[in-house]
PDB file of C-alpha atoms in Angstrom:
ATOM      1  CA  TYR A  25      -0.085  -0.004  -0.025  1.00 90.00           C
ATOM      2  CA  ARG A  26       2.856   2.375   0.960  1.00 93.00           C
ATOM      3  CA  GLU A  27       4.586   1.881  -2.449  1.00 95.00           C
ATOM      4  CA  ALA A  28       1.235   2.811  -4.265  1.00 95.00           C
ATOM      5  CA  TYR A  29       0.956   5.938  -2.342  1.00 97.00           C
ATOM      6  CA  TRP A  30       4.504   6.693  -3.131  1.00 97.00           C
ATOM      7  CA  TRP A  31       3.901   6.107  -6.742  1.00 97.00           C
ATOM      8  CA  LEU A  32       1.127   8.702  -6.741  1.00 97.00           C
ATOM      9  CA  ARG A  33       3.489  11.091  -5.035  1.00 97.00           C
ATOM     10  CA  ASP A  34       6.222  10.617  -7.540  1.00 97.00           C
ATOM     11  CA  ASN A  35       4.345  10.094 -10.757  1.00 97.00           C
ATOM     12  CA  THR A  36       1.333  12.404 -10.748  1.00 97.00           C
ATOM     13  CA  PRO A  37       1.035  16.310 -10.970  1.00 96.00           C
ATOM     14  CA  LYS A  38       0.784  17.981  -7.673  1.00 96.00           C
ATOM     15  CA  ASP A  39      -2.830  19.065  -8.474  1.00 96.00           C
ATOM     16  CA  ALA A  40      -3.916  15.600  -9.310  1.00 97.00           C
ATOM     17  CA  ARG A  41      -7.293  14.678  -7.696  1.00 97.00           C
ATOM     18  CA  ILE A  42      -7.592  10.964  -6.446  1.00 97.00           C
ATOM     19  CA  LEU A  43     -11.023   9.281  -6.241  1.00 97.00           C
ATOM     20  CA  ALA A  44     -10.990   6.339  -3.726  1.00 97.00           C
ATOM     21  CA  TRP A  45     -13.293   5.104  -1.112  1.00 96.00           C
ATOM     22  CA  TRP A  46     -13.158   7.027   1.968  1.00 94.00           C
ATOM     23  CA  ASP A  47     -11.201   4.609   3.998  1.00 94.00           C
ATOM     24  CA  TYR A  48      -7.923   5.550   2.270  1.00 94.00           C
ATOM     25  CA  GLY A  49      -8.273   9.113   2.117  1.00 93.00           C
ATOM     26  CA  TYR A  50      -5.980  10.273   5.046  1.00 95.00           C
ATOM     27  CA  GLN A  51      -3.351   7.764   3.714  1.00 96.00           C
ATOM     28  CA  ILE A  52      -3.427   9.287   0.367  1.00 96.00           C
ATOM     29  CA  ALA A  53      -3.195  12.803   1.725  1.00 95.00           C
ATOM     30  CA  GLY A  54      -0.339  11.959   4.216  1.00 96.00           C
ATOM     31  CA  LEU A  55       1.719   9.514   2.152  1.00 96.00           C
ATOM     32  CA  ALA A  56       1.016  10.615  -1.504  1.00 96.00           C
ATOM     33  CA  ASN A  57       0.459  14.332  -0.682  1.00 97.00           C
ATOM     34  CA  ARG A  58      -2.345  14.347  -3.125  1.00 97.00           C
ATOM     35  CA  THR A  59      -5.885  15.733  -3.059  1.00 95.00           C
ATOM     36  CA  THR A  60      -8.457  12.957  -2.184  1.00 94.00           C
ATOM     37  CA  LEU A  61     -12.227  13.175  -2.733  1.00 94.00           C
ATOM     38  CA  ALA A  62     -13.107  11.638   0.576  1.00 92.00           C
ATOM     39  CA  ASP A  63     -11.467  10.699   3.909  1.00 92.00           C
ATOM     40  CA  GLY A  64     -12.340   9.385   7.220  1.00 90.00           C
ATOM     41  CA  ASN A  65     -14.041  12.561   8.231  1.00 85.00           C
ATOM     42  CA  THR A  66     -17.404  11.148   6.888  1.00 80.00           C
ATOM     43  CA  TRP A  67     -19.893  13.664   8.311  1.00 77.00           C
ATOM     44  CA  ASN A  68     -20.939  14.553   4.813  1.00 85.00           C
ATOM     45  CA  HIS A  69     -22.977  11.452   4.021  1.00 88.00           C
ATOM     46  CA  GLU A  70     -24.249  12.846   0.849  1.00 90.00           C
ATOM     47  CA  HIS A  71     -20.826  13.323  -0.502  1.00 93.00           C
ATOM     48  CA  ILE A  72     -19.766   9.700   0.481  1.00 94.00           C
ATOM     49  CA  ALA A  73     -22.875   8.558  -1.280  1.00 95.00           C
ATOM     50  CA  THR A  74     -21.780  10.296  -4.511  1.00 96.00           C
ATOM     51  CA  ILE A  75     -18.438   8.476  -4.275  1.00 96.00           C
ATOM     52  CA  GLY A  76     -20.438   5.297  -4.016  1.00 96.00           C
ATOM     53  CA  ARG A  77     -22.424   6.014  -6.930  1.00 97.00           C
ATOM     54  CA  CYS A  78     -19.303   6.692  -8.890  1.00 97.00           C
ATOM     55  CA  LEU A  79     -17.838   3.251  -8.022  1.00 97.00           C
ATOM     56  CA  THR A  80     -21.032   1.062  -8.290  1.00 97.00           C
ATOM     57  CA  SER A  81     -22.529   2.633 -11.420  1.00 97.00           C
ATOM     58  CA  PRO A  82     -21.875   1.019 -14.942  1.00 97.00           C
ATOM     59  CA  GLU A  83     -18.628   2.017 -16.181  1.00 97.00           C
ATOM     60  CA  LYS A  84     -19.674   4.537 -18.894  1.00 96.00           C
ATOM     61  CA  SER A  85     -22.374   6.152 -16.598  1.00 96.00           C
ATOM     62  CA  ALA A  86     -19.573   6.461 -13.736  1.00 97.00           C
ATOM     63  CA  HIS A  87     -17.080   7.994 -16.178  1.00 97.00           C
ATOM     64  CA  LYS A  88     -19.534  10.915 -16.962  1.00 96.00           C
ATOM     65  CA  ILE A  89     -19.437  11.826 -13.245  1.00 97.00           C
ATOM     66  CA  VAL A  90     -15.850  10.971 -12.551  1.00 97.00           C
ATOM     67  CA  ARG A  91     -14.261  12.976 -15.369  1.00 97.00           C
ATOM     68  CA  HIS A  92     -15.703  16.208 -13.706  1.00 97.00           C
ATOM     69  CA  LEU A  93     -14.153  15.221 -10.146  1.00 97.00           C
ATOM     70  CA  ALA A  94     -10.877  13.272 -10.511  1.00 97.00           C
ATOM     71  CA  ASP A  95      -7.705  12.685 -12.417  1.00 98.00           C
ATOM     72  CA  TYR A  96      -7.007   9.011 -10.948  1.00 98.00           C
ATOM     73  CA  VAL A  97      -9.066   6.365  -9.453  1.00 98.00           C
ATOM     74  CA  LEU A  98      -7.322   4.232  -6.877  1.00 97.00           C
ATOM     75  CA  VAL A  99      -8.891   0.806  -5.751  1.00 97.00           C
ATOM     76  CA  TRP A 100      -7.775  -1.719  -3.196  1.00 95.00           C
ATOM     77  CA  THR A 101      -7.638  -5.282  -4.655  1.00 95.00           C
ATOM     78  CA  GLY A 102      -6.093  -8.595  -3.744  1.00 84.00           C
ATOM     79  CA  GLY A 103      -8.905 -10.233  -2.006  1.00 80.00           C
ATOM     80  CA  GLY A 104      -9.929 -10.320   1.693  1.00 83.00           C
ATOM     81  CA  GLY A 105     -11.395  -7.074   2.701  1.00 87.00           C
ATOM     82  CA  ASP A 106     -10.541  -5.278  -0.498  1.00 93.00           C
ATOM     83  CA  ASP A 107     -12.955  -2.726  -2.384  1.00 94.00           C
ATOM     84  CA  LEU A 108     -15.010  -5.582  -4.166  1.00 94.00           C
ATOM     85  CA  ALA A 109     -15.732  -7.073  -0.817  1.00 93.00           C
ATOM     86  CA  LYS A 110     -16.858  -3.565   0.495  1.00 94.00           C
ATOM     87  CA  SER A 111     -18.823  -2.670  -2.726  1.00 95.00           C
ATOM     88  CA  PRO A 112     -22.321  -4.020  -1.565  1.00 94.00           C
ATOM     89  CA  HIS A 113     -22.044  -1.466   1.164  1.00 94.00           C
ATOM     90  CA  MET A 114     -20.924   1.419  -1.195  1.00 96.00           C
ATOM     91  CA  ALA A 115     -23.946   0.667  -3.191  1.00 96.00           C
ATOM     92  CA  ARG A 116     -26.180   0.766  -0.363  1.00 94.00           C
ATOM     93  CA  ILE A 117     -24.656   3.962   1.087  1.00 94.00           C
ATOM     94  CA  GLY A 118     -25.040   5.310  -2.498  1.00 95.00           C
ATOM     95  CA  ASN A 119     -28.757   4.270  -2.645  1.00 93.00           C
ATOM     96  CA  SER A 120     -29.608   6.070   0.741  1.00 91.00           C
ATOM     97  CA  VAL A 121     -29.044   9.440  -0.986  1.00 92.00           C
ATOM     98  CA  TYR A 122     -29.650   8.443  -4.807  1.00 94.00           C
ATOM     99  CA  ARG A 123     -32.639   6.183  -4.722  1.00 90.00           C
ATOM    100  CA  ASP A 124     -32.428   5.218  -8.479  1.00 92.00           C
ATOM    101  CA  ILE A 125     -29.319   2.946  -7.855  1.00 94.00           C
ATOM    102  CA  CYS A 126     -31.274   0.273  -6.294  1.00 92.00           C
ATOM    103  CA  PRO A 127     -35.052   1.285  -6.813  1.00 88.00           C
ATOM    104  CA  ASP A 128     -37.179   0.271  -3.879  1.00 85.00           C
ATOM    105  CA  ASP A 129     -34.427  -1.968  -2.407  1.00 89.00           C
ATOM    106  CA  PRO A 130     -32.340  -0.216   0.403  1.00 89.00           C
ATOM    107  CA  THR A 131     -30.221  -3.464   0.750  1.00 90.00           C
ATOM    108  CA  CYS A 132     -29.240  -3.265  -2.959  1.00 93.00           C
ATOM    109  CA  SER A 133     -29.626  -7.029  -3.270  1.00 92.00           C
ATOM    110  CA  ARG A 134     -28.893  -6.971  -6.964  1.00 93.00           C
ATOM    111  CA  PHE A 135     -25.454  -5.689  -6.375  1.00 96.00           C
ATOM    112  CA  GLY A 136     -23.129  -8.350  -4.905  1.00 94.00           C
ATOM    113  CA  PHE A 137     -21.903 -11.966  -5.329  1.00 94.00           C
ATOM    114  CA  THR A 138     -23.883 -14.918  -6.273  1.00 92.00           C
ATOM    115  CA  ASP A 139     -21.707 -17.451  -4.587  1.00 91.00           C
ATOM    116  CA  ARG A 140     -18.644 -18.155  -2.525  1.00 87.00           C
ATOM    117  CA  GLN A 141     -16.366 -18.176  -5.576  1.00 86.00           C
ATOM    118  CA  GLY A 142     -17.031 -14.349  -5.941  1.00 87.00           C
ATOM    119  CA  THR A 143     -19.120 -14.572  -9.008  1.00 93.00           C
ATOM    120  CA  PRO A 144     -20.594 -11.043  -9.387  1.00 95.00           C
ATOM    121  CA  THR A 145     -24.230 -10.190  -9.956  1.00 96.00           C
ATOM    122  CA  PRO A 146     -24.873  -8.708 -13.487  1.00 96.00           C
ATOM    123  CA  MET A 147     -25.130  -5.274 -11.662  1.00 96.00           C
ATOM    124  CA  MET A 148     -21.769  -5.613 -10.062  1.00 96.00           C
ATOM    125  CA  ALA A 149     -20.205  -7.089 -13.312  1.00 97.00           C
ATOM    126  CA  GLU A 150     -21.100  -3.691 -15.050  1.00 97.00           C
ATOM    127  CA  SER A 151     -19.696  -1.491 -12.352  1.00 97.00           C
ATOM    128  CA  LEU A 152     -16.627   0.752 -12.698  1.00 98.00           C
ATOM    129  CA  LEU A 153     -15.353  -0.818  -9.451  1.00 97.00           C
ATOM    130  CA  TYR A 154     -15.540  -4.304 -10.865  1.00 97.00           C
ATOM    131  CA  LYS A 155     -14.063  -3.346 -14.112  1.00 97.00           C
ATOM    132  CA  LEU A 156     -11.045  -1.611 -12.411  1.00 97.00           C
ATOM    133  CA  HIS A 157     -10.710  -4.294  -9.713  1.00 96.00           C
ATOM    134  CA  SER A 158     -10.583  -7.174 -12.218  1.00 95.00           C
ATOM    135  CA  HIS A 159      -9.062  -5.567 -15.301  1.00 96.00           C
ATOM    136  CA  GLN A 160      -7.322  -8.066 -17.365  1.00 94.00           C
ATOM    137  CA  GLN A 161      -7.263 -10.466 -14.381  1.00 93.00           C
ATOM    138  CA  ARG A 162     -10.506 -12.185 -14.956  1.00 93.00           C
ATOM    139  CA  PRO A 163     -11.677 -13.731 -18.169  1.00 93.00           C
ATOM    140  CA  GLY A 164     -13.446 -11.177 -20.369  1.00 94.00           C
ATOM    141  CA  VAL A 165     -13.090  -8.306 -17.912  1.00 96.00           C
ATOM    142  CA  GLN A 166     -11.378  -5.060 -19.167  1.00 96.00           C
ATOM    143  CA  ALA A 167     -11.642  -1.497 -18.372  1.00 97.00           C
ATOM    144  CA  ASP A 168     -12.643   0.683 -21.356  1.00 97.00           C
ATOM    145  CA  PRO A 169      -9.306   2.118 -22.813  1.00 96.00           C
ATOM    146  CA  VAL A 170     -11.034   5.207 -24.092  1.00 96.00           C
ATOM    147  CA  LEU A 171     -12.346   6.127 -20.666  1.00 97.00           C
ATOM    148  CA  PHE A 172      -9.686   4.591 -18.207  1.00 98.00           C
ATOM    149  CA  ARG A 173      -5.898   3.563 -18.456  1.00 97.00           C
ATOM    150  CA  GLU A 174      -4.168   1.364 -16.020  1.00 97.00           C
ATOM    151  CA  ALA A 175      -1.383   3.324 -14.493  1.00 97.00           C
ATOM    152  CA  TYR A 176      -0.193   1.220 -11.666  1.00 97.00           C
ATOM    153  CA  THR A 177      -0.580  -2.094 -10.045  1.00 96.00           C
ATOM    154  CA  SER A 178       1.230  -3.008  -6.930  1.00 94.00           C
ATOM    155  CA  ARG A 179       3.716  -5.907  -6.830  1.00 91.00           C
ATOM    156  CA  PHE A 180       1.299  -8.191  -4.870  1.00 91.00           C
ATOM    157  CA  ASN A 181      -1.727  -6.773  -6.554  1.00 93.00           C
ATOM    158  CA  LYS A 182      -3.183  -5.102  -3.402  1.00 94.00           C
ATOM    159  CA  VAL A 183      -3.541  -1.610  -5.019  1.00 96.00           C
ATOM    160  CA  ARG A 184      -4.477  -0.521  -8.578  1.00 97.00           C
ATOM    161  CA  ILE A 185      -4.486   2.975  -9.853  1.00 97.00           C
ATOM    162  CA  PHE A 186      -6.050   3.960 -13.144  1.00 98.00           C
ATOM    163  CA  LYS A 187      -5.891   7.346 -14.990  1.00 98.00           C
ATOM    164  CA  VAL A 188      -9.156   8.970 -15.862  1.00 97.00           C
ATOM    165  CA  LEU A 189      -9.182   9.886 -19.542  1.00 97.00           C
ATOM    166  CA  ARG A 190     -11.229  12.764 -21.088  1.00 96.00           C
ATOM    167  CA  VAL A 191     -11.043  14.782 -17.797  1.00 97.00           C
ATOM    168  CA  SER A 192     -13.024  17.777 -18.075  1.00 96.00           C
ATOM    169  CA  LYS A 193     -10.760  20.888 -18.188  1.00 95.00           C
ATOM    170  CA  SER A 194     -13.589  23.348 -17.415  1.00 95.00           C
ATOM    171  CA  SER A 195     -14.697  21.486 -14.333  1.00 96.00           C
ATOM    172  CA  LYS A 196     -11.283  21.172 -13.036  1.00 96.00           C
ATOM    173  CA  ALA A 197     -10.723  24.824 -13.417  1.00 96.00           C
ATOM    174  CA  TYR A 198     -13.872  25.555 -11.614  1.00 96.00           C
ATOM    175  CA  ALA A 199     -12.897  23.536  -8.636  1.00 93.00           C
ATOM    176  CA  ALA A 200      -9.343  25.012  -8.365  1.00 93.00           C
ATOM    177  CA  ASP A 201     -10.859  28.627  -8.626  1.00 94.00           C
ATOM    178  CA  PRO A 202     -10.843  29.995  -5.023  1.00 90.00           C
ATOM    179  CA  SER A 203     -13.828  32.280  -5.881  1.00 90.00           C
ATOM    180  CA  ASN A 204     -16.062  29.219  -6.236  1.00 92.00           C
ATOM    181  CA  ARG A 205     -15.594  28.252  -2.536  1.00 89.00           C
ATOM    182  CA  VAL A 206     -18.279  29.137  -0.029  1.00 89.00           C
ATOM    183  CA  CYS A 207     -16.839  30.375   3.350  1.00 88.00           C
ATOM    184  CA  ASP A 208     -18.762  30.240   6.704  1.00 85.00           C
ATOM    185  CA  ALA A 209     -17.920  33.589   7.367  1.00 86.00           C
ATOM    186  CA  PRO A 210     -15.999  36.520   5.720  1.00 83.00           C
ATOM    187  CA  GLY A 211     -12.134  35.731   6.121  1.00 82.00           C
ATOM    188  CA  SER A 212     -12.811  32.285   7.481  1.00 86.00           C
ATOM    189  CA  TRP A 213     -10.309  29.340   6.931  1.00 83.00           C
ATOM    190  CA  TYR A 214     -13.401  27.079   6.547  1.00 83.00           C
ATOM    191  CA  CYS A 215     -14.331  27.341   2.812  1.00 83.00           C
ATOM    192  CA  VAL A 216     -15.759  24.555   1.177  1.00 81.00           C
ATOM    193  CA  GLY A 217     -15.825  23.739  -2.600  1.00 83.00           C
ATOM    194  CA  GLN A 218     -18.802  23.269  -4.825  1.00 91.00           C
ATOM    195  CA  TYR A 219     -19.511  20.569  -7.418  1.00 95.00           C
ATOM    196  CA  PRO A 220     -18.782  21.849 -10.844  1.00 95.00           C
ATOM    197  CA  PRO A 221     -21.841  23.008 -12.867  1.00 95.00           C
ATOM    198  CA  ALA A 222     -21.978  19.956 -15.099  1.00 95.00           C
ATOM    199  CA  LEU A 223     -22.913  17.911 -12.139  1.00 95.00           C
ATOM    200  CA  ARG A 224     -25.509  20.245 -10.593  1.00 92.00           C
ATOM    201  CA  GLU A 225     -28.454  18.249 -11.975  1.00 93.00           C
ATOM    202  CA  LEU A 226     -27.195  15.044 -10.536  1.00 94.00           C
ATOM    203  CA  ILE A 227     -26.284  16.802  -7.193  1.00 93.00           C
ATOM    204  CA  ASN A 228     -29.708  18.354  -7.150  1.00 92.00           C
ATOM    205  CA  ARG A 229     -31.352  14.881  -7.106  1.00 91.00           C
ATOM    206  CA  ARG A 230     -29.786  13.803  -3.849  1.00 91.00           C
ATOM    207  CA  ILE A 231     -31.908  13.289  -0.994  1.00 87.00           C
ATOM    208  CA  ASP A 232     -30.410  14.477   2.533  1.00 82.00           C
ATOM    209  CA  PHE A 233     -30.110  11.404   4.717  1.00 77.00           C
ATOM    210  CA  ALA A 234     -30.121  11.759   8.528  1.00 67.00           C
ATOM    211  CA  GLN A 235     -27.954   8.878   9.934  1.00 61.00           C
ATOM    212  CA  LEU A 236     -28.265   7.791  13.619  1.00 53.00           C
ATOM    213  CA  GLU A 237     -25.070   9.559  14.404  1.00 54.00           C
ATOM    214  CA  ASP A 238     -26.417  12.928  13.214  1.00 56.00           C
ATOM    215  CA  PHE A 239     -27.286  14.196  16.662  1.00 49.00           C
ATOM    216  CA  ASN A 240     -27.326  17.760  15.555  1.00 52.00           C
ATOM    217  CA  LYS A 241     -29.566  16.980  12.609  1.00 58.00           C
ATOM    218  CA  LYS A 242     -33.161  16.473  12.982  1.00 61.00           C
ATOM    219  CA  SER A 243     -34.516  13.221  11.867  1.00 61.00           C
ATOM    220  CA  ASP A 244     -37.330  13.115   9.168  1.00 62.00           C
ATOM    221  CA  GLY A 245     -39.962  10.496   8.240  1.00 62.00           C
ATOM    222  CA  ASN A 246     -38.240   9.705   4.885  1.00 71.00           C
ATOM    223  CA  SER A 247     -34.997   8.774   6.632  1.00 73.00           C
ATOM    224  CA  ASP A 248     -36.748   6.756   9.284  1.00 73.00           C
ATOM    225  CA  ALA A 249     -38.797   4.801   6.767  1.00 78.00           C
ATOM    226  CA  TYR A 250     -35.927   4.044   4.705  1.00 78.00           C
ATOM    227  CA  VAL A 251     -33.865   2.633   7.786  1.00 77.00           C
ATOM    228  CA  ALA A 252     -36.872   0.595   8.854  1.00 78.00           C
ATOM    229  CA  ALA A 253     -37.261  -0.807   5.221  1.00 79.00           C
ATOM    230  CA  TYR A 254     -33.489  -1.601   5.341  1.00 78.00           C
ATOM    231  CA  MET A 255     -33.542  -3.233   8.646  1.00 80.00           C
ATOM    232  CA  ALA A 256     -36.699  -5.316   7.697  1.00 79.00           C
ATOM    233  CA  ARG A 257     -35.017  -6.677   4.593  1.00 76.00           C
ATOM    234  CA  MET A 258     -31.843  -7.455   6.310  1.00 77.00           C
ATOM    235  CA  GLU A 259     -33.785  -9.560   8.777  1.00 75.00           C
ATOM    236  CA  GLY A 260     -35.924 -11.137   6.061  1.00 75.00           C
ATOM    237  CA  ARG A 261     -39.205  -9.414   6.954  1.00 74.00           C
ATOM    238  CA  ARG A 262     -41.460  -7.288   4.879  1.00 64.00           C
ATOM    239  CA  ALA A 263     -41.079  -3.701   5.297  1.00 57.00           C
ATOM    240  CA  ASP A 264     -44.671  -2.952   6.620  1.00 53.00           C
ATOM    241  CA  GLY A 265     -45.577   0.848   6.255  1.00 47.00           C
ATOM    242  CA  ALA A 266     -41.923   1.798   5.278  1.00 43.00           C
ATOM    243  CA  GLY A 267     -42.668   3.169   1.859  1.00 46.00           C
ATOM    244  CA  GLY A 268     -41.744   6.537   0.438  1.00 49.00           C
ATOM    245  CA  PHE A 269     -38.387   5.484  -1.018  1.00 48.00           C
ATOM    246  CA  ALA A 270     -39.070   4.240  -4.529  1.00 50.00           C
ATOM    247  CA  ALA A 271     -37.037   5.867  -7.063  1.00 49.00           C
ATOM    248  CA  PRO A 272     -37.522   7.221 -10.612  1.00 56.00           C
ATOM    249  CA  GLU A 273     -35.575   5.598 -13.386  1.00 67.00           C
ATOM    250  CA  TYR A 274     -31.864   5.628 -13.386  1.00 72.00           C
ATOM    251  CA  PHE A 275     -30.547   9.354 -13.874  1.00 76.00           C
ATOM    252  CA  GLU A 276     -27.461   9.494 -16.119  1.00 76.00           C
ATOM    253  CA  ILE A 277     -25.234  12.768 -16.852  1.00 76.00           C
ATOM    254  CA  ALA A 278     -25.700  13.834 -20.467  1.00 76.00           C
ATOM    255  CA  ASP A 279     -23.106  12.889 -23.045  1.00 73.00           C
ATOM    256  CA  ASP A 280     -20.262  15.549 -23.604  1.00 72.00           C
ATOM    257  CA  ASP A 281     -18.511  15.320 -26.909  1.00 66.00           C
ATOM    258  CA  ASP A 282     -16.762  18.586 -26.556  1.00 75.00           C
ATOM    259  CA  GLU A 283     -13.242  17.427 -27.376  1.00 75.00           C
ATOM    260  CA  ASP A 284     -11.881  20.986 -26.748  1.00 79.00           C
ATOM    261  CA  ASP A 285     -12.870  20.606 -23.000  1.00 80.00           C
ATOM    262  CA  TRP A 286     -10.808  17.270 -22.589  1.00 87.00           C
ATOM    263  CA  GLU A 287      -7.588  17.344 -21.013  1.00 82.00           C
ATOM    264  CA  PRO A 288      -4.869  15.855 -23.369  1.00 81.00           C
ATOM    265  CA  ASP A 289      -3.696  12.117 -22.764  1.00 81.00           C
ATOM    266  CA  ASP A 290      -0.014  12.358 -21.626  1.00 76.00           C
ATOM    267  CA  ASP A 291       0.789   9.085 -23.166  1.00 72.00           C
ATOM    268  CA  PRO A 292       0.401   9.473 -26.866  1.00 62.00           C
ATOM    269  CA  ALA A 293       1.006   5.785 -27.671  1.00 62.00           C
ATOM    270  CA  ALA A 294      -1.692   4.676 -25.320  1.00 64.00           C
ATOM    271  CA  ALA A 295      -4.050   7.254 -26.638  1.00 61.00           C
ATOM    272  CA  ALA A 296      -3.357   5.944 -30.267  1.00 57.00           C
ATOM    273  CA  ALA A 297      -4.018   2.369 -29.140  1.00 56.00           C
ATOM    274  CA  ALA A 298      -7.189   3.282 -27.504  1.00 54.00           C
ATOM    275  CA  ALA A 299      -8.519   5.114 -30.659  1.00 52.00           C
ATOM    276  CA  ALA A 300      -7.463   2.216 -33.085  1.00 52.00           C
ATOM    277  CA  PRO A 301     -10.246   0.371 -34.733  1.00 46.00           C
ATOM    278  CA  GLY A 302     -11.727  -2.602 -32.852  1.00 45.00           C
ATOM    279  CA  ILE A 303     -10.710  -1.319 -29.361  1.00 43.00           C
TER     280      ILE A 303
END
């Protein structure tokens, strides 16, 4: 793990943004000295859910979001408690805020494994996380070379890092502009960033979720009903009277074919290979 973070430190631009599950955020910041999208300060449940949506969405749908947020994606692999083992929880956390991920199913039962051998359900097999985790290591599994490129795999396959291709220049510039941060008071050091405009329609669809740990946040009937339904499903019971969380059809960011807004690929040979017929 340490060597993977050192690779980020030594081989990526200083302004590189790393998308990874929140567990590794402090390690990335401390050892790699790179900006991470989430860390162990998980008070912003809605933002963590957005990361969950990125990782558990189908690869192309996920890329439409990720290209506006990050330059690299880091995943823990190698079995045991790796990201694939954690991914059903990522889907459930994402669905608590974006109810279209697993419509009317707070346990996201369609995202997971079908047996003890790690065979993925169709929903998991289509996800960005599965494609990056198992890229060229399981039969027929490969990340789309037009959207993501393998940049680093650790010696014992514990960590894999992929470069995000077609990163939005305008969204990256927006995030880097200090004038787009919102301070809690004039002159304050606490100034949070905002999502780029390209993601606002998606962000506006989020449902605020009151966790049990949110002592300073009033609970609401919607969150209570969702938790009741989740617990009932986990216990094998029907969720009596715990409706109100059914979702609309899956929402997807619109395609953006403006090549002038894409950051150029820093590996011309890889870019040419990805553009070759039949890839």
